[in-house]
Coordinates of C-alpha atoms in Angstrom, one line a residue:
X158 CA 60.5 -29.6 -55.5
X159 CA 59.8 -26.0 -54.8
X160 CA 59.5 -23.4 -57.5
X161 CA 62.3 -21.0 -58.1
X162 CA 62.7 -18.4 -55.4
X163 CA 63.7 -15.7 -57.8
X164 CA 60.1 -15.3 -59.1
X165 CA 58.3 -12.0 -59.8
X166 CA 56.0 -10.6 -57.2
X167 CA 52.4 -11.6 -56.8
X168 CA 50.4 -10.6 -59.9
X169 CA 47.2 -12.7 -59.6
X170 CA 44.8 -9.8 -60.1
X171 CA 46.6 -8.9 -63.4
X172 CA 46.4 -12.5 -64.5
X173 CA 42.7 -12.6 -63.7
X174 CA 42.1 -9.7 -66.1
X175 CA 44.9 -10.8 -68.5
X176 CA 46.6 -7.5 -68.4
X177 CA 50.2 -6.3 -68.1
X178 CA 51.4 -5.1 -64.7
X179 CA 52.1 -1.8 -66.6
X180 CA 48.6 -1.6 -68.0
X181 CA 47.0 1.8 -68.3
X182 CA 43.6 2.7 -66.7
X183 CA 41.9 2.4 -70.0
X184 CA 43.4 -1.1 -70.6
X185 CA 42.1 -2.1 -67.1
X186 CA 38.6 -0.8 -67.8
X187 CA 38.6 -2.6 -71.2
X188 CA 39.6 -5.9 -69.7
X189 CA 37.0 -5.5 -66.9
X190 CA 34.2 -4.8 -69.3
X191 CA 35.2 -7.9 -71.4
X192 CA 35.0 -10.3 -68.5
X193 CA 32.0 -8.5 -66.9
X194 CA 29.9 -9.1 -70.0
X195 CA 30.5 -12.8 -69.7
X196 CA 30.2 -13.2 -65.9
X197 CA 27.4 -10.7 -65.1
X198 CA 24.8 -12.8 -63.1
X199 CA 21.9 -11.1 -64.8
X200 CA 22.8 -12.9 -68.1
X201 CA 21.9 -16.3 -66.6
X202 CA 18.6 -17.8 -65.5
X203 CA 19.5 -21.3 -64.3
X204 CA 20.3 -21.2 -60.6
X205 CA 23.5 -23.1 -60.9
X206 CA 24.9 -21.0 -63.7
X207 CA 23.9 -17.8 -61.9
X208 CA 25.8 -18.9 -58.8
X209 CA 28.9 -19.6 -60.9
X210 CA 28.6 -16.2 -62.6
X211 CA 28.1 -14.4 -59.3
X212 CA 31.2 -16.0 -57.8
X213 CA 33.5 -15.1 -60.7
X214 CA 31.9 -11.7 -61.2
X215 CA 32.8 -10.8 -57.6
X216 CA 36.4 -11.8 -58.3
X217 CA 36.5 -9.6 -61.4
X218 CA 35.0 -6.7 -59.5
X219 CA 37.5 -7.0 -56.7
X220 CA 40.4 -7.0 -59.2
X221 CA 39.0 -4.0 -60.9
X222 CA 38.3 -2.1 -57.6
X223 CA 42.0 -2.6 -56.5
X224 CA 43.7 -2.0 -59.9
X225 CA 41.6 1.0 -60.8
X226 CA 42.4 2.8 -57.5
X227 CA 45.9 4.4 -57.7
X228 CA 46.7 4.0 -54.0
X229 CA 45.5 0.5 -53.7
X230 CA 47.3 -0.5 -56.9
X231 CA 50.6 0.9 -55.6
X232 CA 50.3 -1.1 -52.4
X233 CA 49.4 -4.3 -54.3
X234 CA 52.2 -3.8 -56.8
X235 CA 54.7 -3.6 -53.9
X236 CA 53.4 -6.2 -51.5
X237 CA 50.4 -8.0 -53.0
X238 CA 47.2 -8.6 -51.1
X239 CA 49.2 -8.7 -47.8
X240 CA 49.8 -4.9 -48.1
X241 CA 46.1 -4.2 -48.5
X242 CA 45.3 -6.0 -45.3
X243 CA 48.3 -4.8 -43.2
X244 CA 46.6 -1.7 -41.8
X245 CA 47.8 1.0 -44.2
X246 CA 45.7 4.2 -44.1
X247 CA 44.9 5.2 -47.7
X248 CA 44.5 8.9 -48.2
X249 CA 46.3 12.1 -49.0
X250 CA 49.1 11.4 -46.6
X251 CA 50.4 8.5 -48.7
X252 CA 50.8 10.1 -52.1
X253 CA 53.7 8.2 -53.6
X254 CA 54.8 4.6 -54.0
X255 CA 57.9 5.4 -51.9
X256 CA 55.8 6.8 -49.1
X257 CA 53.6 3.7 -49.1
X258 CA 56.6 1.4 -49.1
X259 CA 58.1 3.3 -46.1
X260 CA 54.8 3.1 -44.2
X261 CA 54.4 -0.6 -44.9
X262 CA 58.0 -1.2 -43.8
X263 CA 57.3 0.6 -40.6
X264 CA 54.4 -1.6 -39.8
X265 CA 56.3 -4.7 -40.8
X266 CA 59.2 -3.8 -38.6
X267 CA 56.9 -3.2 -35.7
X268 CA 55.4 -6.6 -36.0
X269 CA 58.8 -8.2 -36.4
X270 CA 60.0 -6.4 -33.3
X271 CA 57.1 -7.7 -31.3
X272 CA 57.9 -11.2 -32.3
X273 CA 61.7 -10.8 -31.7
X274 CA 61.3 -9.1 -28.4
X275 CA 61.4 -12.4 -26.5
X276 CA 63.5 -14.2 -29.1
X277 CA 66.7 -15.9 -28.0
X278 CA 69.3 -17.0 -30.6
X279 CA 72.0 -19.5 -29.4
X280 CA 75.1 -20.3 -31.4
X281 CA 78.2 -22.3 -30.8
X282 CA 81.1 -24.2 -32.3
X283 CA 83.4 -27.1 -31.4
X284 CA 86.8 -27.5 -33.0
X285 CA 88.6 -30.8 -32.7
X286 CA 92.2 -30.9 -34.0
X287 CA 93.3 -34.4 -35.0
X288 CA 96.7 -35.6 -36.1
X289 CA 97.5 -38.8 -38.0
X290 CA 101.3 -38.5 -37.5
X291 CA 100.9 -38.2 -33.8
X292 CA 98.5 -41.2 -33.7
X293 CA 101.0 -43.3 -35.7
X294 CA 103.7 -42.4 -33.2
X295 CA 101.5 -43.6 -30.3
X296 CA 100.9 -40.1 -28.8
X297 CA 97.1 -40.0 -29.4
X298 CA 95.1 -38.7 -32.3
X299 CA 93.7 -35.5 -30.7
X300 CA 96.2 -32.7 -30.3
X301 CA 93.9 -29.8 -29.4
X302 CA 90.3 -28.8 -28.9
X303 CA 88.3 -25.6 -28.5
X304 CA 84.7 -24.8 -27.8
X305 CA 82.8 -21.5 -27.9
X306 CA 79.2 -20.7 -27.2
X307 CA 77.1 -17.5 -27.6
X308 CA 73.6 -16.6 -26.5
X309 CA 71.9 -13.5 -27.8
X310 CA 68.6 -12.1 -26.5
X311 CA 66.5 -9.1 -27.5
X312 CA 65.3 -7.8 -24.1
X313 CA 63.4 -4.8 -25.6
X314 CA 62.8 -3.0 -28.8
X315 CA 66.1 -1.1 -28.5
X316 CA 68.2 -3.3 -26.2
X317 CA 69.9 -6.6 -26.6
X318 CA 72.4 -8.6 -24.7
X319 CA 74.9 -11.3 -25.7
X320 CA 76.7 -13.7 -23.3
X321 CA 79.4 -16.0 -24.5
X322 CA 82.5 -18.0 -23.6
X323 CA 85.2 -20.1 -25.0
X324 CA 87.6 -22.8 -23.9
X325 CA 90.7 -24.0 -25.7
X326 CA 93.3 -26.7 -25.1
X327 CA 96.4 -27.2 -27.3
X328 CA 98.7 -29.9 -26.1
X329 CA 99.3 -29.2 -22.4
X330 CA 98.3 -25.6 -22.5
X331 CA 94.8 -24.3 -22.1
X332 CA 92.7 -21.3 -21.3
X333 CA 89.3 -19.7 -21.6
X334 CA 87.4 -16.5 -21.5
X335 CA 83.9 -15.2 -20.8
X336 CA 82.3 -12.2 -22.5
X337 CA 79.2 -10.1 -22.1
X338 CA 77.9 -7.4 -24.5
X339 CA 75.0 -5.0 -24.0
X340 CA 73.8 -3.3 -27.1
X341 CA 71.5 -0.2 -27.2
X342 CA 69.9 1.1 -30.4
X343 CA 70.2 4.9 -30.0
X344 CA 68.2 5.6 -33.2
X345 CA 67.5 4.1 -36.6
X346 CA 71.0 4.9 -37.7
X347 CA 73.2 4.6 -34.6
X348 CA 73.9 2.1 -31.8
X349 CA 76.3 1.7 -28.9
X350 CA 77.8 -1.4 -27.3
X351 CA 79.3 -2.0 -23.9
X352 CA 81.5 -5.1 -23.5
X353 CA 83.4 -6.9 -20.8
X354 CA 85.6 -9.9 -20.9
X355 CA 87.2 -12.1 -18.2
X356 CA 89.9 -14.7 -18.6
X357 CA 93.1 -14.7 -20.7
X358 CA 92.1 -11.4 -22.3
X359 CA 90.3 -9.6 -19.5
X360 CA 89.2 -6.2 -20.8
X361 CA 86.3 -3.7 -20.8
X362 CA 85.3 -1.6 -23.8
X363 CA 82.8 0.5 -25.6
X364 CA 81.9 0.6 -29.3
X365 CA 79.6 2.8 -31.3
X366 CA 78.3 2.4 -34.9
X367 CA 76.5 4.9 -37.2
X368 CA 75.2 4.9 -40.7
X369 CA 76.9 7.8 -42.4
X370 CA 74.7 7.4 -45.5
X371 CA 72.5 4.8 -47.2
X372 CA 75.7 3.0 -48.3
X373 CA 78.3 3.5 -45.6
X374 CA 78.7 2.7 -41.9
X375 CA 81.4 3.8 -39.5
X376 CA 82.3 2.0 -36.2
X377 CA 84.7 3.2 -33.5
X378 CA 85.7 1.6 -30.2
X379 CA 88.0 1.7 -27.3
X380 CA 89.0 -1.2 -25.1
X381 CA 91.2 -1.2 -21.9
X382 CA 93.1 -4.4 -20.8
X383 CA 92.6 -5.2 -17.1
X384 CA 95.9 -7.1 -17.1
X385 CA 98.4 -4.4 -18.1
X386 CA 96.2 -1.3 -18.6
X387 CA 97.0 -1.0 -22.3
X388 CA 94.5 0.8 -24.5
X389 CA 93.3 -0.4 -27.9
X390 CA 91.5 1.9 -30.3
X391 CA 89.7 0.6 -33.4
X392 CA 88.0 2.3 -36.3
X393 CA 86.2 0.6 -39.2
X394 CA 84.5 1.9 -42.3
X395 CA 82.1 -0.2 -44.4
X396 CA 81.0 0.9 -47.8
X397 CA 78.4 -0.6 -50.1
X398 CA 80.2 -0.5 -53.4
X399 CA 77.3 -1.9 -55.5
X400 CA 74.1 -3.9 -54.9
X401 CA 76.1 -7.0 -54.3
X402 CA 79.6 -5.9 -53.2
X403 CA 80.9 -4.2 -50.1
X404 CA 84.3 -3.1 -48.9
X405 CA 85.7 -2.6 -45.4
X406 CA 88.7 -0.8 -43.9
X407 CA 89.8 -1.3 -40.3
X408 CA 92.5 0.4 -38.3
X409 CA 93.6 -0.7 -34.9
X410 CA 96.0 1.3 -32.6
X411 CA 97.5 -0.2 -29.5
X412 CA 100.1 -2.9 -28.5
X413 CA 99.1 -4.8 -31.6
X414 CA 98.5 -2.0 -34.2
X415 CA 97.3 -3.1 -37.6
X416 CA 95.4 -2.1 -40.7
X417 CA 93.1 -4.4 -42.6
X418 CA 91.1 -4.2 -45.8
X419 CA 88.3 -6.5 -47.0
X420 CA 86.1 -6.9 -50.1
X421 CA 83.0 -9.2 -50.5
X422 CA 80.6 -10.0 -53.2
X423 CA 77.4 -11.6 -51.9
X424 CA 75.8 -13.2 -55.0
X425 CA 78.8 -15.2 -56.0
X426 CA 80.1 -15.4 -52.4
X427 CA 83.5 -14.1 -53.2
X428 CA 85.7 -12.4 -50.6
X429 CA 89.2 -11.1 -50.2
X430 CA 91.0 -9.5 -47.2
X431 CA 94.4 -8.5 -46.1
X432 CA 96.0 -7.4 -42.8
X433 CA 99.3 -5.8 -41.9
X434 CA 100.4 -5.8 -38.2
X435 CA 102.9 -3.1 -37.3
X436 CA 104.2 -4.4 -34.0
X437 CA 105.4 -7.8 -35.4
X438 CA 106.0 -6.6 -38.9
X439 CA 103.8 -9.4 -40.2
X440 CA 101.2 -9.5 -42.9
X441 CA 98.5 -11.9 -44.2
X442 CA 96.0 -12.1 -47.0
X443 CA 93.1 -14.4 -47.8
X444 CA 90.7 -14.9 -50.7
X445 CA 87.8 -17.3 -51.2
X446 CA 85.2 -18.2 -53.8
X447 CA 82.1 -20.3 -53.4
X448 CA 80.3 -21.7 -56.4
X449 CA 76.8 -23.1 -56.2
X450 CA 76.2 -26.1 -58.4
X451 CA 72.6 -26.5 -57.3
X452 CA 70.3 -25.4 -54.5
X453 CA 71.8 -28.2 -52.3
X454 CA 75.5 -28.4 -53.3
X455 CA 78.4 -26.0 -53.6
X456 CA 82.2 -25.9 -54.2
X457 CA 84.8 -23.8 -52.4
X458 CA 88.3 -22.7 -53.1
X459 CA 90.4 -20.5 -50.8
X460 CA 93.9 -19.3 -50.5
X461 CA 96.0 -17.8 -47.7
X462 CA 99.4 -16.1 -47.9
X463 CA 101.4 -14.2 -45.3
X464 CA 104.6 -14.0 -43.3
X465 CA 103.8 -17.4 -41.6
X466 CA 101.2 -19.0 -43.9
X467 CA 101.0 -20.3 -47.5
X468 CA 98.0 -22.5 -48.1
X469 CA 95.4 -23.4 -50.7
X470 CA 92.1 -25.1 -49.8
X471 CA 89.6 -26.8 -52.1
X472 CA 86.4 -28.7 -51.3
X473 CA 82.7 -28.6 -51.3
X474 CA 79.5 -29.1 -49.3
X475 CA 76.0 -30.4 -49.5
X476 CA 72.8 -29.2 -47.8
X477 CA 71.3 -32.1 -46.0
X478 CA 68.1 -30.3 -44.9
X479 CA 66.9 -26.7 -44.4
X480 CA 69.1 -26.3 -41.4
X481 CA 72.0 -28.8 -41.9
X482 CA 75.0 -28.7 -44.1
X483 CA 78.1 -30.9 -44.3
X484 CA 81.5 -29.9 -46.0
X485 CA 84.6 -31.7 -46.9
X486 CA 87.8 -29.6 -47.5
X487 CA 91.3 -30.4 -48.6
X488 CA 94.2 -28.0 -47.9
X489 CA 97.9 -28.1 -48.6
X490 CA 100.5 -25.6 -47.4
X491 CA 103.7 -25.0 -45.5
X492 CA 102.1 -26.3 -42.3
X493 CA 101.2 -29.6 -43.9
X494 CA 98.4 -31.5 -45.7
X495 CA 95.0 -31.5 -44.1
X496 CA 91.5 -32.8 -44.4
X497 CA 88.8 -30.7 -42.8
X498 CA 85.3 -32.0 -42.1
X499 CA 82.5 -29.5 -41.1
X500 CA 79.0 -30.1 -39.9
X501 CA 76.6 -27.1 -39.6
X502 CA 73.3 -27.3 -37.9
X503 CA 71.4 -24.0 -37.4
X504 CA 73.8 -21.8 -35.4
X505 CA 75.9 -24.8 -34.3
X506 CA 79.2 -25.9 -35.9
X507 CA 81.4 -29.0 -35.5
X508 CA 84.8 -28.6 -37.3
X509 CA 87.4 -31.4 -37.4
X510 CA 90.7 -30.6 -39.1
X511 CA 92.8 -33.7 -39.6
X512 CA 96.6 -33.3 -40.1
X513 CA 97.6 -36.0 -42.6
X514 CA 101.3 -35.1 -43.0
X515 CA 103.7 -32.4 -42.1
X516 CA 105.8 -33.2 -45.2
X517 CA 104.8 -31.9 -48.6
X518 CA 105.3 -35.2 -50.4
X519 CA 103.9 -35.0 -54.0
X520 CA 102.6 -38.6 -54.1
X521 CA 101.0 -38.4 -50.7
X522 CA 99.4 -35.0 -51.5
X523 CA 97.9 -36.4 -54.7
X524 CA 96.6 -39.5 -53.0
X525 CA 95.1 -37.5 -50.1
X526 CA 93.2 -35.4 -52.7
X527 CA 92.2 -38.1 -55.2
X528 CA 91.1 -40.9 -52.8
X529 CA 88.4 -39.0 -50.9
X530 CA 87.3 -37.3 -54.1
X531 CA 86.8 -40.6 -55.8
X532 CA 85.0 -42.1 -52.8
X533 CA 82.7 -39.0 -52.7
X534 CA 81.6 -39.4 -56.4
X535 CA 81.1 -43.1 -56.0
X536 CA 79.0 -42.6 -52.9
X537 CA 77.1 -39.8 -54.6
X538 CA 76.3 -41.9 -57.7
X539 CA 75.3 -45.2 -56.1
X540 CA 74.0 -44.3 -52.6
X541 CA 73.4 -40.6 -52.0
X542 CA 71.7 -39.6 -55.3
X543 CA 69.3 -42.7 -55.4
X544 CA 68.4 -41.9 -51.8
X545 CA 67.6 -38.3 -52.5
X546 CA 65.6 -39.3 -55.6
X547 CA 63.5 -41.7 -53.5
X548 CA 63.1 -39.0 -50.8
X549 CA 62.1 -36.3 -53.3
X550 CA 59.5 -38.7 -54.9
X551 CA 58.1 -39.4 -51.4
X552 CA 57.9 -35.7 -50.7
X553 CA 56.1 -35.1 -54.0
X554 CA 53.6 -37.8 -53.1
X555 CA 53.1 -36.3 -49.7
X556 CA 52.6 -32.8 -51.2
X557 CA 50.1 -34.2 -53.7
X558 CA 48.1 -35.8 -50.9
X559 CA 48.4 -32.7 -48.7
X560 CA 47.1 -30.4 -51.5
X561 CA 44.6 -32.8 -53.0
X562 CA 41.6 -31.0 -51.6
X563 CA 43.0 -27.6 -52.6
X564 CA 43.7 -28.8 -56.1
X565 CA 40.2 -30.4 -56.5
X566 CA 38.5 -27.2 -55.4
X567 CA 40.7 -25.1 -57.8
X568 CA 39.9 -27.5 -60.7
X569 CA 36.2 -27.3 -59.9
X570 CA 36.4 -23.5 -59.9
X571 CA 38.3 -23.5 -63.2
X572 CA 35.8 -25.8 -64.8
X573 CA 32.9 -23.6 -63.7
X574 CA 34.7 -20.5 -65.1
X575 CA 35.3 -22.3 -68.4
X576 CA 31.6 -23.2 -68.7
X577 CA 30.7 -19.5 -68.9
X578 CA 33.5 -18.8 -71.3
X579 CA 32.6 -21.7 -73.6
X580 CA 30.0 -19.9 -75.8
X581 CA 32.0 -16.8 -76.4
X582 CA 35.2 -18.9 -77.0
X583 CA 33.3 -21.0 -79.6
X584 CA 32.1 -17.9 -81.4
X585 CA 35.6 -16.5 -81.5
X586 CA 37.0 -19.8 -82.7
X587 CA 34.4 -20.2 -85.5
X588 CA 35.1 -16.6 -86.6
X589 CA 38.8 -17.3 -86.8
X590 CA 38.2 -20.5 -88.7
X591 CA 36.3 -18.7 -91.3
X592 CA 39.0 -16.2 -91.9
X593 CA 42.0 -18.6 -91.5
X594 CA 43.0 -16.8 -88.3
X595 CA 44.3 -18.0 -85.0
X596 CA 42.6 -21.1 -83.5
X597 CA 43.9 -22.8 -80.4
X598 CA 43.5 -26.6 -81.0
X599 CA 45.1 -27.8 -77.8
X600 CA 46.5 -26.1 -74.7
X601 CA 47.6 -27.7 -71.4
X602 CA 49.1 -26.1 -68.3
X603 CA 50.8 -27.8 -65.4
X604 CA 53.8 -29.8 -64.2
X605 CA 56.8 -29.1 -66.4
X606 CA 58.0 -32.7 -66.2
X607 CA 54.6 -34.0 -67.2
X608 CA 54.7 -31.8 -70.3
X609 CA 58.3 -32.5 -71.3
X610 CA 58.3 -36.2 -70.5
X611 CA 54.7 -37.5 -71.2
X612 CA 55.9 -41.1 -71.3
X613 CA 57.5 -41.0 -67.8
X614 CA 56.4 -43.8 -65.5
X615 CA 55.1 -41.5 -62.8
X616 CA 51.4 -42.3 -62.4
X617 CA 50.8 -38.9 -60.7
X618 CA 52.0 -36.7 -63.6
X619 CA 48.9 -36.9 -65.9
X620 CA 46.8 -35.5 -63.0
X621 CA 49.1 -32.5 -62.7
X622 CA 48.0 -30.8 -65.9
X623 CA 44.8 -29.0 -66.8
X624 CA 43.2 -28.3 -70.2
X625 CA 43.0 -24.6 -70.9
X626 CA 42.0 -24.6 -74.6
X627 CA 38.7 -22.8 -73.9
X628 CA 40.1 -19.8 -72.0
X629 CA 42.9 -19.3 -74.5
X630 CA 40.4 -19.3 -77.4
X631 CA 38.4 -16.8 -75.4
X632 CA 41.4 -14.5 -75.0
X633 CA 42.1 -14.3 -78.7
X634 CA 41.4 -10.8 -79.8
X635 CA 39.6 -9.6 -82.9
X636 CA 42.9 -9.1 -84.7
X637 CA 43.6 -12.8 -84.4
X638 CA 46.3 -12.5 -81.7
X639 CA 46.8 -13.9 -78.2
X640 CA 49.1 -12.3 -75.6
X641 CA 49.8 -13.6 -72.0
X642 CA 52.0 -11.1 -70.2
X643 CA 55.5 -11.5 -68.8
X644 CA 55.8 -11.7 -65.0
X645 CA 52.2 -12.8 -64.5
X646 CA 51.7 -16.4 -63.1
X647 CA 49.4 -18.2 -65.5
X648 CA 47.5 -20.1 -62.9
X649 CA 45.7 -16.9 -62.0
X650 CA 44.1 -16.5 -65.5
X651 CA 40.4 -17.0 -65.6
X652 CA 39.7 -20.6 -66.4
X653 CA 43.1 -21.7 -65.3
X654 CA 44.2 -23.3 -61.9
X655 CA 47.3 -24.6 -60.2
X656 CA 47.2 -28.4 -60.6
X657 CA 50.5 -29.0 -58.8
X658 CA 51.3 -26.4 -56.0
X659 CA 55.0 -26.1 -55.4
X660 CA 56.1 -27.6 -58.7
X661 CA 57.6 -25.7 -61.7
X662 CA 55.0 -25.3 -64.4
X663 CA 54.8 -24.7 -68.1
X664 CA 52.1 -23.9 -70.8
X665 CA 52.0 -26.0 -74.0
X666 CA 50.0 -24.6 -76.9
X667 CA 49.1 -26.1 -80.3
X668 CA 47.4 -23.7 -82.8
X669 CA 46.6 -23.2 -86.4
X670 CA 47.0 -20.0 -88.4
X671 CA 46.6 -19.5 -92.1
X672 CA 46.1 -23.3 -92.5
X673 CA 49.5 -24.1 -90.9
X674 CA 50.1 -25.9 -87.6
X675 CA 52.2 -24.3 -84.8
X676 CA 53.2 -25.3 -81.3
X677 CA 55.0 -23.5 -78.4
X678 CA 56.0 -24.1 -74.8
X679 CA 56.5 -21.2 -72.3
X680 CA 57.4 -21.1 -68.6
X681 CA 55.0 -20.0 -66.0
X682 CA 56.0 -16.4 -65.9
X683 CA 57.2 -16.1 -69.5
X684 CA 55.4 -14.0 -72.1
X685 CA 53.3 -15.8 -74.7
X686 CA 52.7 -13.9 -78.0
X687 CA 51.1 -15.8 -80.9
X688 CA 51.0 -16.3 -83.8
X689 CA 54.8 -16.3 -84.6
X690 CA 56.7 -17.9 -87.5
X691 CA 59.2 -19.5 -85.0
X692 CA 56.4 -21.7 -83.6
X693 CA 55.8 -23.5 -86.8
X694 CA 55.7 -27.2 -86.3

């Protein structure tokens, strides 16, 4: 139901004056004068009309005051109106956009630190290993279980602590450990951690990290075992290879010396890693790829190969809510055939691997993959999808009810703004009719579904569009052209409003030019430039 997250930044003031975010000072002044001539209160005698003019004239003046001031415009371009109310001091000390951005980031971090200072973040996981062969042999279905829990707390602006523990049982063997970590932020580019662990791997250690540059970080640490006195040294280097990819190299020296490399791509959620252990002459490598099919579902494929592992894993997951996700995975390898079910809720995880067979039987492996896959698609088509459609419809109705007052007020403001545009729009329209120029015959803005599927049986859709024929005729220039700029949300244009907050929107325009009829549909942030031959009906 929500609009796309990857939207351009706030540009309401540019929409109000119908100018590009790259507009020059002269273009801003020209747009301001055009609207000021229409909305200046002194042009109207009736009290009601004067009030409408005064209200809209104040909006025009505010937009002009901000966009005509170099410093204020820089702040607005980066952070919108929030930046102008965040306490930035405008003056000679903030001369460049980068300086303004750094100052705003400093203020934002300070506010976040104040909020986080008393913030506690718990996380934990439960792993339950089940075995179908063991169950069929009468030995019980559960062959192992492990639990881990971690609690992190920011005790001051520079100091944080983390306390955790884990327990594991595998057959008749079990064990556990408890750890504590104290982290101190030495500066904006370096930190140090002190750690201690008790249990099967009792040790004490220290680790420090430092940003070597904007794109690279180095971490080094030393740990001493309290059982045998052995010393482990670790060094890791992380490098940002591009905006979306990073690489890591890690070297460990001690009883279990090893070297590991890793690569990760964030946008497509691809990763690969490899490790070579010198003491046992073993190696291992993993690779994974996650593909998002929608905002709520994704698929995953992963592979592992090494001296003691050869496995491929496929599956997918679905987002149940903003905080909950469920996954179903299928894996086959030299250790057997598995199903794996995962539940994620906030920082908590429940992972249930189910061993189906230790033998790599082709028929069994195929059935183990096909049966749950078929069940999933049947459930999705006949149960899950209808349920989510009903829930989405209910959410839309709740959103309409919740925003009804806001929408009514916005519609009323748009209608008032159109009243004052009407006379000028009519004059421009008549002038274009006389010369065979550009005339907007119909223009509606609102819910994308309402515009694309006008016959849909949803009674709420017709109320989620607004007629914007008058403001578009007003915006036609003397050359018989109309341009709405890219990256500017159209609901901010004078005489427009947002009739369906949270829903994706489009603008539909019918117009005539040179005696021919044209029509075009554009998305909310898309550029509109008319007339064009490609729009011919």
